[in-house]
């Protein structure tokens, strides 16, 4: 069992529901407003659920260029969108406000999410500058809000960034579990949609055998069998989009083809 809210499902598939650019972001559409953002993400949710994924994760990938601290207007909009869209959900959901772990926990707690994902630990040189997340603040917020049941998924090698920590990835994973109470470890490729290093993924799985490990980027129907031979599950967004383009809508046929492969191996 991965987490209780997945029941007896093994090798779980968490699909991304990419919300359009939020208010305050350069690509925000003021004419469509928040109501259009809700309509768009609900269309993707329907395609993902009908395709048979195990969970949905709301993310603000369209808020480029990214910020390390979420602005108030972004937090408010994402909370409203998730709260509205969750009425469509029949499966567990999580949230991730890039790249702010405290905002992610706050939104997740307010909307009843089962999990949140973020960069909680480490130090990175990134496109957003020097990146030094503070794990203690979101962890304490989760406790204060009475949501210790909401799992914190630690992405330990951030996209768009290079870790300044010279320890091998498997030691960083083990340390995050020991010192920062990670509920799960996520291993990413260098960019959104880019595959993880499978040798590194296997080392992490071996280092933290009692904690779920997920491949966080670049999973597709051709590599998912190898990835799930060691990982507890995957987070997948880009492969489900038309033409495999991160910024396109979800293509229902892609979701169904992928889940056919997953059903055959679990």
PDB file of C-alpha atoms in Angstrom:
ATOM      1  CA  UNK A   1       0.000   0.000   0.000  1.00  0.00           C
ATOM      2  CA  UNK A   2       1.371   3.436  -0.962  1.00  0.00           C
ATOM      3  CA  UNK A   3      -0.950   5.663   1.127  1.00  0.00           C
ATOM      4  CA  UNK A   4      -4.271   4.857   2.803  1.00  0.00           C
ATOM      5  CA  UNK A   5      -6.263   7.088   0.453  1.00  0.00           C
ATOM      6  CA  UNK A   6      -5.158   4.891  -2.471  1.00  0.00           C
ATOM      7  CA  UNK A   7      -6.635   1.812  -0.814  1.00  0.00           C
ATOM      8  CA  UNK A   8      -4.961  -1.374  -1.996  1.00  0.00           C
ATOM      9  CA  UNK A   9      -3.731   0.148  -5.265  1.00  0.00           C
ATOM     10  CA  UNK A  10      -0.077  -0.415  -6.015  1.00  0.00           C
ATOM     11  CA  UNK A  11       2.122   1.438  -8.509  1.00  0.00           C
ATOM     12  CA  UNK A  12      -0.070   4.537  -8.478  1.00  0.00           C
ATOM     13  CA  UNK A  13      -0.421   7.128 -11.233  1.00  0.00           C
ATOM     14  CA  UNK A  14      -0.770  10.788 -10.206  1.00  0.00           C
ATOM     15  CA  UNK A  15      -1.789  12.941 -13.172  1.00  0.00           C
ATOM     16  CA  UNK A  16      -1.147  16.665 -13.401  1.00  0.00           C
ATOM     17  CA  UNK A  17      -4.024  19.092 -13.893  1.00  0.00           C
ATOM     18  CA  UNK A  18      -2.143  22.156 -15.119  1.00  0.00           C
ATOM     19  CA  UNK A  19      -4.064  25.311 -14.272  1.00  0.00           C
ATOM     20  CA  UNK A  20      -3.685  28.197 -16.734  1.00  0.00           C
ATOM     21  CA  UNK A  21      -1.674  31.274 -15.780  1.00  0.00           C
ATOM     22  CA  UNK A  22      -3.019  32.769 -12.558  1.00  0.00           C
ATOM     23  CA  UNK A  23      -3.805  36.459 -11.895  1.00  0.00           C
ATOM     24  CA  UNK A  24      -0.612  38.477 -11.688  1.00  0.00           C
ATOM     25  CA  UNK A  25       1.319  36.180 -14.041  1.00  0.00           C
ATOM     26  CA  UNK A  26       2.495  37.554 -17.417  1.00  0.00           C
ATOM     27  CA  UNK A  27       0.394  35.022 -19.365  1.00  0.00           C
ATOM     28  CA  UNK A  28      -2.812  35.533 -17.372  1.00  0.00           C
ATOM     29  CA  UNK A  29      -5.916  36.085 -19.491  1.00  0.00           C
ATOM     30  CA  UNK A  30      -7.918  38.860 -17.752  1.00  0.00           C
ATOM     31  CA  UNK A  31     -10.792  38.545 -20.238  1.00  0.00           C
ATOM     32  CA  UNK A  32     -11.370  34.903 -19.449  1.00  0.00           C
ATOM     33  CA  UNK A  33     -10.605  35.407 -15.780  1.00  0.00           C
ATOM     34  CA  UNK A  34     -10.733  32.779 -13.076  1.00  0.00           C
ATOM     35  CA  UNK A  35     -13.956  31.283 -14.466  1.00  0.00           C
ATOM     36  CA  UNK A  36     -12.163  30.284 -17.681  1.00  0.00           C
ATOM     37  CA  UNK A  37      -9.311  28.788 -15.672  1.00  0.00           C
ATOM     38  CA  UNK A  38     -11.846  26.642 -13.825  1.00  0.00           C
ATOM     39  CA  UNK A  39     -13.582  25.537 -17.035  1.00  0.00           C
ATOM     40  CA  UNK A  40     -10.269  24.641 -18.708  1.00  0.00           C
ATOM     41  CA  UNK A  41      -8.899  22.580 -15.834  1.00  0.00           C
ATOM     42  CA  UNK A  42     -12.212  20.760 -15.371  1.00  0.00           C
ATOM     43  CA  UNK A  43     -12.072  19.659 -18.999  1.00  0.00           C
ATOM     44  CA  UNK A  44      -8.641  18.123 -18.371  1.00  0.00           C
ATOM     45  CA  UNK A  45      -9.827  16.507 -15.142  1.00  0.00           C
ATOM     46  CA  UNK A  46     -12.659  14.756 -16.973  1.00  0.00           C
ATOM     47  CA  UNK A  47     -10.242  13.328 -19.550  1.00  0.00           C
ATOM     48  CA  UNK A  48      -7.824  12.149 -16.854  1.00  0.00           C
ATOM     49  CA  UNK A  49     -10.476  10.509 -14.714  1.00  0.00           C
ATOM     50  CA  UNK A  50     -12.127   8.792 -17.667  1.00  0.00           C
ATOM     51  CA  UNK A  51      -8.691   7.490 -18.630  1.00  0.00           C
ATOM     52  CA  UNK A  52      -8.360   5.776 -15.257  1.00  0.00           C
ATOM     53  CA  UNK A  53      -5.613   7.645 -13.373  1.00  0.00           C
ATOM     54  CA  UNK A  54      -5.408   7.161  -9.606  1.00  0.00           C
ATOM     55  CA  UNK A  55      -5.117  10.785  -8.439  1.00  0.00           C
ATOM     56  CA  UNK A  56      -5.013  14.353  -9.699  1.00  0.00           C
ATOM     57  CA  UNK A  57      -2.465  17.003  -8.736  1.00  0.00           C
ATOM     58  CA  UNK A  58      -3.270  20.654  -9.407  1.00  0.00           C
ATOM     59  CA  UNK A  59      -0.254  22.714 -10.431  1.00  0.00           C
ATOM     60  CA  UNK A  60       0.462  26.236 -11.663  1.00  0.00           C
ATOM     61  CA  UNK A  61       3.085  25.302 -14.272  1.00  0.00           C
ATOM     62  CA  UNK A  62       1.804  28.107 -16.496  1.00  0.00           C
ATOM     63  CA  UNK A  63       2.902  30.838 -14.062  1.00  0.00           C
ATOM     64  CA  UNK A  64       6.186  31.507 -15.855  1.00  0.00           C
ATOM     65  CA  UNK A  65       8.575  33.017 -14.932  1.00  0.00           C
ATOM     66  CA  UNK A  66       8.338  31.181 -11.646  1.00  0.00           C
ATOM     67  CA  UNK A  67       8.600  32.709  -8.191  1.00  0.00           C
ATOM     68  CA  UNK A  68      10.002  31.220  -5.002  1.00  0.00           C
ATOM     69  CA  UNK A  69       7.367  32.973  -2.860  1.00  0.00           C
ATOM     70  CA  UNK A  70       3.734  32.814  -3.926  1.00  0.00           C
ATOM     71  CA  UNK A  71       1.959  36.188  -4.245  1.00  0.00           C
ATOM     72  CA  UNK A  72      -1.378  36.678  -2.430  1.00  0.00           C
ATOM     73  CA  UNK A  73      -3.366  36.954  -5.659  1.00  0.00           C
ATOM     74  CA  UNK A  74      -1.935  33.645  -6.875  1.00  0.00           C
ATOM     75  CA  UNK A  75      -2.714  31.822  -3.636  1.00  0.00           C
ATOM     76  CA  UNK A  76      -6.267  33.206  -3.593  1.00  0.00           C
ATOM     77  CA  UNK A  77      -6.940  32.282  -7.230  1.00  0.00           C
ATOM     78  CA  UNK A  78      -5.505  28.784  -6.988  1.00  0.00           C
ATOM     79  CA  UNK A  79      -7.480  28.078  -3.833  1.00  0.00           C
ATOM     80  CA  UNK A  80     -10.693  29.205  -5.525  1.00  0.00           C
ATOM     81  CA  UNK A  81      -9.962  27.134  -8.641  1.00  0.00           C
ATOM     82  CA  UNK A  82      -9.139  23.945  -6.737  1.00  0.00           C
ATOM     83  CA  UNK A  83     -12.172  24.353  -4.495  1.00  0.00           C
ATOM     84  CA  UNK A  84     -14.440  24.741  -7.523  1.00  0.00           C
ATOM     85  CA  UNK A  85     -12.841  21.997  -9.602  1.00  0.00           C
ATOM     86  CA  UNK A  86     -12.756  19.373  -6.862  1.00  0.00           C
ATOM     87  CA  UNK A  87     -16.532  18.988  -7.242  1.00  0.00           C
ATOM     88  CA  UNK A  88     -15.676  17.069 -10.433  1.00  0.00           C
ATOM     89  CA  UNK A  89     -13.271  14.700  -8.659  1.00  0.00           C
ATOM     90  CA  UNK A  90     -13.977  11.077  -7.807  1.00  0.00           C
ATOM     91  CA  UNK A  91     -10.363  10.284  -6.897  1.00  0.00           C
ATOM     92  CA  UNK A  92      -7.855  11.757  -4.391  1.00  0.00           C
ATOM     93  CA  UNK A  93      -6.192  15.065  -5.251  1.00  0.00           C
ATOM     94  CA  UNK A  94      -3.145  17.072  -4.289  1.00  0.00           C
ATOM     95  CA  UNK A  95      -1.771  20.550  -4.949  1.00  0.00           C
ATOM     96  CA  UNK A  96       1.553  22.135  -5.787  1.00  0.00           C
ATOM     97  CA  UNK A  97       2.095  25.875  -5.953  1.00  0.00           C
ATOM     98  CA  UNK A  98       5.431  26.306  -7.721  1.00  0.00           C
ATOM     99  CA  UNK A  99       7.805  26.895  -5.973  1.00  0.00           C
ATOM    100  CA  UNK A 100       6.436  27.685  -2.540  1.00  0.00           C
ATOM    101  CA  UNK A 101       6.040  24.809  -0.060  1.00  0.00           C
ATOM    102  CA  UNK A 102       4.224  26.905   2.553  1.00  0.00           C
ATOM    103  CA  UNK A 103       1.665  28.142   0.013  1.00  0.00           C
ATOM    104  CA  UNK A 104       1.199  24.576  -1.209  1.00  0.00           C
ATOM    105  CA  UNK A 105       0.451  23.350   2.315  1.00  0.00           C
ATOM    106  CA  UNK A 106      -1.920  26.271   2.961  1.00  0.00           C
ATOM    107  CA  UNK A 107      -3.889  25.681  -0.247  1.00  0.00           C
ATOM    108  CA  UNK A 108      -3.915  21.936   0.296  1.00  0.00           C
ATOM    109  CA  UNK A 109      -5.191  22.252   3.855  1.00  0.00           C
ATOM    110  CA  UNK A 110      -7.895  24.753   2.874  1.00  0.00           C
ATOM    111  CA  UNK A 111      -9.218  22.660  -0.016  1.00  0.00           C
ATOM    112  CA  UNK A 112      -9.027  19.224   1.613  1.00  0.00           C
ATOM    113  CA  UNK A 113      -6.163  17.853  -0.468  1.00  0.00           C
ATOM    114  CA  UNK A 114      -4.750  14.421   0.325  1.00  0.00           C
ATOM    115  CA  UNK A 115      -1.179  15.452  -0.510  1.00  0.00           C
ATOM    116  CA  UNK A 116       1.088  18.305  -1.542  1.00  0.00           C
ATOM    117  CA  UNK A 117       4.268  18.295  -3.602  1.00  0.00           C
ATOM    118  CA  UNK A 118       7.163  20.727  -3.452  1.00  0.00           C
ATOM    119  CA  UNK A 119      10.873  21.302  -2.983  1.00  0.00           C
ATOM    120  CA  UNK A 120      11.098  21.186   0.799  1.00  0.00           C
ATOM    121  CA  UNK A 121      14.832  20.602   1.370  1.00  0.00           C
ATOM    122  CA  UNK A 122      18.233  21.367  -0.151  1.00  0.00           C
ATOM    123  CA  UNK A 123      20.028  24.322  -1.711  1.00  0.00           C
ATOM    124  CA  UNK A 124      19.976  24.937  -5.461  1.00  0.00           C
ATOM    125  CA  UNK A 125      21.341  27.243  -8.140  1.00  0.00           C
ATOM    126  CA  UNK A 126      18.242  27.782 -10.269  1.00  0.00           C
ATOM    127  CA  UNK A 127      16.626  29.871 -12.990  1.00  0.00           C
ATOM    128  CA  UNK A 128      14.928  31.702 -10.107  1.00  0.00           C
ATOM    129  CA  UNK A 129      18.212  32.438  -8.319  1.00  0.00           C
ATOM    130  CA  UNK A 130      19.658  30.793  -5.231  1.00  0.00           C
ATOM    131  CA  UNK A 131      16.994  28.495  -3.870  1.00  0.00           C
ATOM    132  CA  UNK A 132      17.031  27.487  -0.205  1.00  0.00           C
ATOM    133  CA  UNK A 133      13.639  26.145   0.882  1.00  0.00           C
ATOM    134  CA  UNK A 134      12.567  26.089   4.519  1.00  0.00           C
ATOM    135  CA  UNK A 135      10.981  22.747   5.351  1.00  0.00           C
ATOM    136  CA  UNK A 136      10.211  23.528   8.978  1.00  0.00           C
ATOM    137  CA  UNK A 137       7.694  26.301   8.230  1.00  0.00           C
ATOM    138  CA  UNK A 138       5.317  24.280   5.994  1.00  0.00           C
ATOM    139  CA  UNK A 139       5.662  21.197   8.210  1.00  0.00           C
ATOM    140  CA  UNK A 140       4.681  23.204  11.272  1.00  0.00           C
ATOM    141  CA  UNK A 141       1.843  24.884   9.360  1.00  0.00           C
ATOM    142  CA  UNK A 142       0.468  21.474   8.415  1.00  0.00           C
ATOM    143  CA  UNK A 143       0.483  20.486  12.098  1.00  0.00           C
ATOM    144  CA  UNK A 144      -1.091  23.786  13.208  1.00  0.00           C
ATOM    145  CA  UNK A 145      -3.895  23.376  10.691  1.00  0.00           C
ATOM    146  CA  UNK A 146      -4.621  19.871  11.933  1.00  0.00           C
ATOM    147  CA  UNK A 147      -3.738  18.248   8.593  1.00  0.00           C
ATOM    148  CA  UNK A 148      -0.988  15.789   9.530  1.00  0.00           C
ATOM    149  CA  UNK A 149      -2.940  13.294   7.391  1.00  0.00           C
ATOM    150  CA  UNK A 150      -2.060  15.368   4.295  1.00  0.00           C
ATOM    151  CA  UNK A 151       1.083  13.803   2.876  1.00  0.00           C
ATOM    152  CA  UNK A 152       4.105  15.927   1.963  1.00  0.00           C
ATOM    153  CA  UNK A 153       5.829  14.688  -1.215  1.00  0.00           C
ATOM    154  CA  UNK A 154       9.449  15.867  -1.323  1.00  0.00           C
ATOM    155  CA  UNK A 155      10.866  16.582  -4.777  1.00  0.00           C
ATOM    156  CA  UNK A 156      14.588  16.285  -3.995  1.00  0.00           C
ATOM    157  CA  UNK A 157      16.205  17.258  -7.310  1.00  0.00           C
ATOM    158  CA  UNK A 158      14.389  20.273  -8.669  1.00  0.00           C
ATOM    159  CA  UNK A 159      13.655  21.001 -12.301  1.00  0.00           C
ATOM    160  CA  UNK A 160      15.278  24.167 -13.697  1.00  0.00           C
ATOM    161  CA  UNK A 161      17.973  23.909 -11.033  1.00  0.00           C
ATOM    162  CA  UNK A 162      21.215  22.244  -9.975  1.00  0.00           C
ATOM    163  CA  UNK A 163      21.712  21.010  -6.438  1.00  0.00           C
ATOM    164  CA  UNK A 164      24.609  22.639  -4.602  1.00  0.00           C
ATOM    165  CA  UNK A 165      24.585  19.689  -2.198  1.00  0.00           C
ATOM    166  CA  UNK A 166      27.420  17.377  -3.195  1.00  0.00           C
ATOM    167  CA  UNK A 167      25.994  14.342  -1.416  1.00  0.00           C
ATOM    168  CA  UNK A 168      24.755  11.555  -3.705  1.00  0.00           C
ATOM    169  CA  UNK A 169      21.035  11.686  -4.407  1.00  0.00           C
ATOM    170  CA  UNK A 170      20.293   8.546  -2.412  1.00  0.00           C
ATOM    171  CA  UNK A 171      21.893  10.070   0.707  1.00  0.00           C
ATOM    172  CA  UNK A 172      19.891  13.279   0.233  1.00  0.00           C
ATOM    173  CA  UNK A 173      16.746  11.164   0.033  1.00  0.00           C
ATOM    174  CA  UNK A 174      17.607   9.250   3.187  1.00  0.00           C
ATOM    175  CA  UNK A 175      18.427  12.486   5.000  1.00  0.00           C
ATOM    176  CA  UNK A 176      15.134  14.123   3.951  1.00  0.00           C
ATOM    177  CA  UNK A 177      13.213  11.216   5.444  1.00  0.00           C
ATOM    178  CA  UNK A 178      15.291  11.196   8.655  1.00  0.00           C
ATOM    179  CA  UNK A 179      15.598  14.921   9.361  1.00  0.00           C
ATOM    180  CA  UNK A 180      12.553  16.419   7.643  1.00  0.00           C
ATOM    181  CA  UNK A 181       9.883  13.697   7.889  1.00  0.00           C
ATOM    182  CA  UNK A 182       9.305  13.265   4.150  1.00  0.00           C
ATOM    183  CA  UNK A 183       6.198  11.175   3.483  1.00  0.00           C
ATOM    184  CA  UNK A 184       7.408  10.351  -0.034  1.00  0.00           C
ATOM    185  CA  UNK A 185      10.440  11.081  -2.192  1.00  0.00           C
ATOM    186  CA  UNK A 186      10.147  12.300  -5.785  1.00  0.00           C
ATOM    187  CA  UNK A 187      12.982  12.103  -8.298  1.00  0.00           C
ATOM    188  CA  UNK A 188      12.919  14.484 -11.266  1.00  0.00           C
ATOM    189  CA  UNK A 189      14.698  15.075 -14.542  1.00  0.00           C
ATOM    190  CA  UNK A 190      16.379  18.410 -15.339  1.00  0.00           C
ATOM    191  CA  UNK A 191      13.254  19.998 -16.880  1.00  0.00           C
ATOM    192  CA  UNK A 192       9.508  19.455 -16.954  1.00  0.00           C
ATOM    193  CA  UNK A 193       8.832  16.528 -19.282  1.00  0.00           C
ATOM    194  CA  UNK A 194      12.431  15.267 -19.205  1.00  0.00           C
ATOM    195  CA  UNK A 195      13.002  11.693 -17.956  1.00  0.00           C
ATOM    196  CA  UNK A 196      14.575  10.893 -14.612  1.00  0.00           C
ATOM    197  CA  UNK A 197      17.948   9.201 -14.402  1.00  0.00           C
ATOM    198  CA  UNK A 198      16.825   5.634 -13.754  1.00  0.00           C
ATOM    199  CA  UNK A 199      20.052   4.587 -12.044  1.00  0.00           C
ATOM    200  CA  UNK A 200      19.586   7.428  -9.559  1.00  0.00           C
ATOM    201  CA  UNK A 201      15.932   6.490  -9.119  1.00  0.00           C
ATOM    202  CA  UNK A 202      16.892   2.919  -8.252  1.00  0.00           C
ATOM    203  CA  UNK A 203      19.480   4.066  -5.748  1.00  0.00           C
ATOM    204  CA  UNK A 204      16.848   6.213  -4.028  1.00  0.00           C
ATOM    205  CA  UNK A 205      14.380   3.289  -3.939  1.00  0.00           C
ATOM    206  CA  UNK A 206      17.036   1.138  -2.276  1.00  0.00           C
ATOM    207  CA  UNK A 207      18.023   3.873   0.198  1.00  0.00           C
ATOM    208  CA  UNK A 208      14.486   4.491   1.527  1.00  0.00           C
ATOM    209  CA  UNK A 209      12.685   1.147   1.179  1.00  0.00           C
ATOM    210  CA  UNK A 210       9.985   2.064   3.714  1.00  0.00           C
ATOM    211  CA  UNK A 211       8.966   5.323   1.992  1.00  0.00           C
ATOM    212  CA  UNK A 212       7.144   5.638  -1.353  1.00  0.00           C
ATOM    213  CA  UNK A 213       9.375   6.828  -4.201  1.00  0.00           C
ATOM    214  CA  UNK A 214       7.915   8.404  -7.336  1.00  0.00           C
ATOM    215  CA  UNK A 215       9.377   9.339 -10.708  1.00  0.00           C
ATOM    216  CA  UNK A 216       8.314  12.962 -11.050  1.00  0.00           C
ATOM    217  CA  UNK A 217       9.009  13.925 -14.676  1.00  0.00           C
ATOM    218  CA  UNK A 218       9.389  12.468 -18.150  1.00  0.00           C
ATOM    219  CA  UNK A 219       7.341   9.306 -17.656  1.00  0.00           C
ATOM    220  CA  UNK A 220       5.731   7.871 -20.793  1.00  0.00           C
ATOM    221  CA  UNK A 221       4.231   4.611 -22.008  1.00  0.00           C
ATOM    222  CA  UNK A 222       7.608   3.420 -23.280  1.00  0.00           C
ATOM    223  CA  UNK A 223       9.544   3.807 -20.024  1.00  0.00           C
ATOM    224  CA  UNK A 224       6.839   3.345 -17.377  1.00  0.00           C
ATOM    225  CA  UNK A 225       7.358  -0.423 -17.119  1.00  0.00           C
ATOM    226  CA  UNK A 226      11.034  -0.010 -16.215  1.00  0.00           C
ATOM    227  CA  UNK A 227      10.293   2.870 -13.838  1.00  0.00           C
ATOM    228  CA  UNK A 228       7.548   1.007 -11.976  1.00  0.00           C
ATOM    229  CA  UNK A 229       9.798  -2.006 -11.542  1.00  0.00           C
ATOM    230  CA  UNK A 230      11.259  -0.108  -8.584  1.00  0.00           C
ATOM    231  CA  UNK A 231       9.201   3.065  -7.974  1.00  0.00           C
ATOM    232  CA  UNK A 232       5.927   3.154  -6.046  1.00  0.00           C
ATOM    233  CA  UNK A 233       4.359   5.350  -8.683  1.00  0.00           C
ATOM    234  CA  UNK A 234       4.761   8.264 -11.043  1.00  0.00           C
ATOM    235  CA  UNK A 235       3.646  11.851 -11.475  1.00  0.00           C
ATOM    236  CA  UNK A 236       2.798  12.485 -15.114  1.00  0.00           C
ATOM    237  CA  UNK A 237       1.760  15.586 -17.015  1.00  0.00           C
ATOM    238  CA  UNK A 238       3.472  16.225 -20.350  1.00  0.00           C
ATOM    239  CA  UNK A 239       2.968  12.754 -21.854  1.00  0.00           C
ATOM    240  CA  UNK A 240      -0.815  13.095 -21.481  1.00  0.00           C
ATOM    241  CA  UNK A 241      -0.953  16.282 -23.559  1.00  0.00           C
ATOM    242  CA  UNK A 242      -1.660  16.593 -27.288  1.00  0.00           C
ATOM    243  CA  UNK A 243       1.623  16.066 -29.180  1.00  0.00           C
ATOM    244  CA  UNK A 244       3.377  15.510 -25.850  1.00  0.00           C
ATOM    245  CA  UNK A 245       3.548  19.289 -25.370  1.00  0.00           C
ATOM    246  CA  UNK A 246       3.366  20.444 -21.732  1.00  0.00           C
ATOM    247  CA  UNK A 247       1.289  23.516 -22.610  1.00  0.00           C
ATOM    248  CA  UNK A 248      -1.407  21.708 -24.604  1.00  0.00           C
ATOM    249  CA  UNK A 249      -4.666  20.228 -23.368  1.00  0.00           C
ATOM    250  CA  UNK A 250      -4.933  16.630 -22.148  1.00  0.00           C
ATOM    251  CA  UNK A 251      -5.495  14.138 -24.976  1.00  0.00           C
ATOM    252  CA  UNK A 252      -7.920  11.418 -23.761  1.00  0.00           C
ATOM    253  CA  UNK A 253      -6.524   8.755 -26.092  1.00  0.00           C
ATOM    254  CA  UNK A 254      -2.991   9.245 -24.707  1.00  0.00           C
ATOM    255  CA  UNK A 255      -4.236   8.769 -21.163  1.00  0.00           C
ATOM    256  CA  UNK A 256      -6.071   5.563 -22.059  1.00  0.00           C
ATOM    257  CA  UNK A 257      -3.088   4.094 -23.941  1.00  0.00           C
ATOM    258  CA  UNK A 258      -0.791   4.817 -21.018  1.00  0.00           C
ATOM    259  CA  UNK A 259      -3.158   3.365 -18.439  1.00  0.00           C
ATOM    260  CA  UNK A 260      -3.582   0.221 -20.564  1.00  0.00           C
ATOM    261  CA  UNK A 261       0.179  -0.344 -20.154  1.00  0.00           C
ATOM    262  CA  UNK A 262      -0.018   0.305 -16.413  1.00  0.00           C
ATOM    263  CA  UNK A 263      -2.936  -2.103 -15.915  1.00  0.00           C
ATOM    264  CA  UNK A 264      -0.975  -4.826 -17.658  1.00  0.00           C
ATOM    265  CA  UNK A 265       1.927  -4.575 -15.209  1.00  0.00           C
ATOM    266  CA  UNK A 266       0.240  -4.043 -11.840  1.00  0.00           C
TER     267      UNK A 266
END
